[in-house]
Coordinates of C-alpha atoms in Angstrom, one line a residue:
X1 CA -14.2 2.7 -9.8
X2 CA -12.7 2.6 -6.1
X3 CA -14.0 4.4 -3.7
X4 CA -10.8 6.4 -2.6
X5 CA -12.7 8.9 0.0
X6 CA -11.0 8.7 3.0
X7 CA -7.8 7.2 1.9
X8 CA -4.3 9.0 2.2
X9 CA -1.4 8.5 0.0
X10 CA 2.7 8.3 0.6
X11 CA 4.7 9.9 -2.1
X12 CA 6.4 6.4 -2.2
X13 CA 2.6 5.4 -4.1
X14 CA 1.3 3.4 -0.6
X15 CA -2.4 4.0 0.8
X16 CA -3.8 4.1 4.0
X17 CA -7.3 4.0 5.3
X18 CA -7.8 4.5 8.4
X19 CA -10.9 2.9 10.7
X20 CA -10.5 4.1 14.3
X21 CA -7.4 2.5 15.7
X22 CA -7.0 0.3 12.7
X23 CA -5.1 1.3 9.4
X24 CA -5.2 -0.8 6.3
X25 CA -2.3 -0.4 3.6
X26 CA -2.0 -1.0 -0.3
X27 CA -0.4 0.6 -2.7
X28 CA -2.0 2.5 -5.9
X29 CA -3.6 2.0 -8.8
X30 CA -0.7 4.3 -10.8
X31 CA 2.5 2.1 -8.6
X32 CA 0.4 -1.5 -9.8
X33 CA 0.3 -0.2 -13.2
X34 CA 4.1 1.2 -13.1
X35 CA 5.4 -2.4 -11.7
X36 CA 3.2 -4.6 -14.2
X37 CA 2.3 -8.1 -13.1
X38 CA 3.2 -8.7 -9.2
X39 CA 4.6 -12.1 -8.7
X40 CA 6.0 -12.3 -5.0
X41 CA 5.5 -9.8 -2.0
X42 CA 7.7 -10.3 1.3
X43 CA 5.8 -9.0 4.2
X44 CA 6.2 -8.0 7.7
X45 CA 5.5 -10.3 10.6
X46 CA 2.0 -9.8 12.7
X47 CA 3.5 -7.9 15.6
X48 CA 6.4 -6.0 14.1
X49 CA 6.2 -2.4 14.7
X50 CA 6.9 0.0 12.0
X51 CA 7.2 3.6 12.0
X52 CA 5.7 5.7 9.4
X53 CA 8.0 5.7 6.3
X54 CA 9.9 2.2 7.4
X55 CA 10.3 -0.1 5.4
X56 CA 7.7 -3.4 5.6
X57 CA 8.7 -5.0 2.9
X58 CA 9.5 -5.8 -0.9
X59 CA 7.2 -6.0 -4.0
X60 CA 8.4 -8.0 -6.7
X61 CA 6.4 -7.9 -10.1
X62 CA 7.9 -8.6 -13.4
X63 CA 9.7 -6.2 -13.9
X64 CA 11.4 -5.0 -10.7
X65 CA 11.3 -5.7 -7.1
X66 CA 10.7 -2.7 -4.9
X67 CA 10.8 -1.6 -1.3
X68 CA 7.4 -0.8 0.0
X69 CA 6.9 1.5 2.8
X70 CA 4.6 2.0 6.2
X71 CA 2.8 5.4 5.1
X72 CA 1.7 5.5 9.0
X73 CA 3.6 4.5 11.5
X74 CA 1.9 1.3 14.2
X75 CA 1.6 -2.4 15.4
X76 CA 1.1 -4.9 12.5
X77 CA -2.2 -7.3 13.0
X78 CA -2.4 -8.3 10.0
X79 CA -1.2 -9.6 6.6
X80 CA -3.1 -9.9 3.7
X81 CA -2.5 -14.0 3.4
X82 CA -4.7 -14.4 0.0
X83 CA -1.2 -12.7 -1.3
X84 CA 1.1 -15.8 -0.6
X85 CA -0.9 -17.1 -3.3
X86 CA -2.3 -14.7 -5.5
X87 CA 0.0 -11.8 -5.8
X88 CA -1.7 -10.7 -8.9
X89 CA -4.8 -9.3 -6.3
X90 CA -2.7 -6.4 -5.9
X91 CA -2.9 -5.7 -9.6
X92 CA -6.5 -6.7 -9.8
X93 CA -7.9 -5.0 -6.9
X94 CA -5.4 -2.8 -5.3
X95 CA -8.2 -0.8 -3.3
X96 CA -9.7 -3.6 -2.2
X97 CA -8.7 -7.4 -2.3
X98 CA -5.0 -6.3 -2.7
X99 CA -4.2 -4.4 0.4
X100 CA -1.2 -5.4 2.2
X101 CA -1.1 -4.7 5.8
X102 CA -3.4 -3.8 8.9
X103 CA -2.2 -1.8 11.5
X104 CA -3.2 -0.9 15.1
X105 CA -2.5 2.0 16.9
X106 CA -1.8 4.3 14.3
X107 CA 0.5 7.2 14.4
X108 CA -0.7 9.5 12.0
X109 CA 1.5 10.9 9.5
X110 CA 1.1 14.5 8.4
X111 CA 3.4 14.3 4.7
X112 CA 0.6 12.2 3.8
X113 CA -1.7 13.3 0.3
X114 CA -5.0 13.2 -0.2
X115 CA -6.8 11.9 -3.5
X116 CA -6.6 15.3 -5.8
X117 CA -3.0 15.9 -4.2
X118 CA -1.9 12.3 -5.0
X119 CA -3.0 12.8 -8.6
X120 CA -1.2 15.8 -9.4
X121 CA 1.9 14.5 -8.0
X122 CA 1.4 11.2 -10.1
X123 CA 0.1 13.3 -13.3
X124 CA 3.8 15.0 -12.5
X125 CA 5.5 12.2 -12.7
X126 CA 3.7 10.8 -16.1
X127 CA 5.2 13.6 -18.1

């Protein structure tokens, strides 16, 4: 099981864990499962700035495709390249391999949840 201490979650089903400056972003175990197998992400480009609750891109599994969005708001550095290849990491892994984005100098984002918050809202939405 993940480690998930730490990590903050959008009510849109995106994480964030933050080290310093640095933010990394996936999205959740529950959103992976609710999309099924991910075939294709579009991502943002290494220096686009997003702020929190923009859009960064698209998740396509399949099922549906899906707008994902920047839980915090900051400068990206980095894509997760392994997912031009293996989009399924995000199903496999999605607290680890399967993160999506870094960002740099991050705005926090007060709306965000932490772990016991995120599950009630997600147990809410399973009945």
């Amino acid at each position: 099981m993940a480690d998930l201490s730490g990590m903050r979650f959008a009510e849109t089903h995106e994480w964030v864990k933050k080290d310093g400056d640095t933010a990394t972003v996936g999205i959740s175990e529950y959103a992976q499962s609710q999309l099924g197998d991910v075939i294709y992400l579009e991502l943002p480009a290494v220096g686009q700035q997003l702020d929190a609750g923009a859009r960064l891109g698209v998740i396509e599994s399949v099922k549906a495709a899906s707008d994902l969005y920047s839980p915090v708001g900051g400068e990206v550095t980095e894509i997760n390249q392994e997912l031009k290849d293996h989009p399924e990491l995000v199903n496999q892994d999605p607290y680890g391999k399967g993160w999506i984005i870094k960002l740099r100098a991050v705005k926090d984002n007060p709306k965000l949840l932490d772990e016991k918050a995120y599950d009630a809202l997600v147990q809410g939405q399973s009945h």
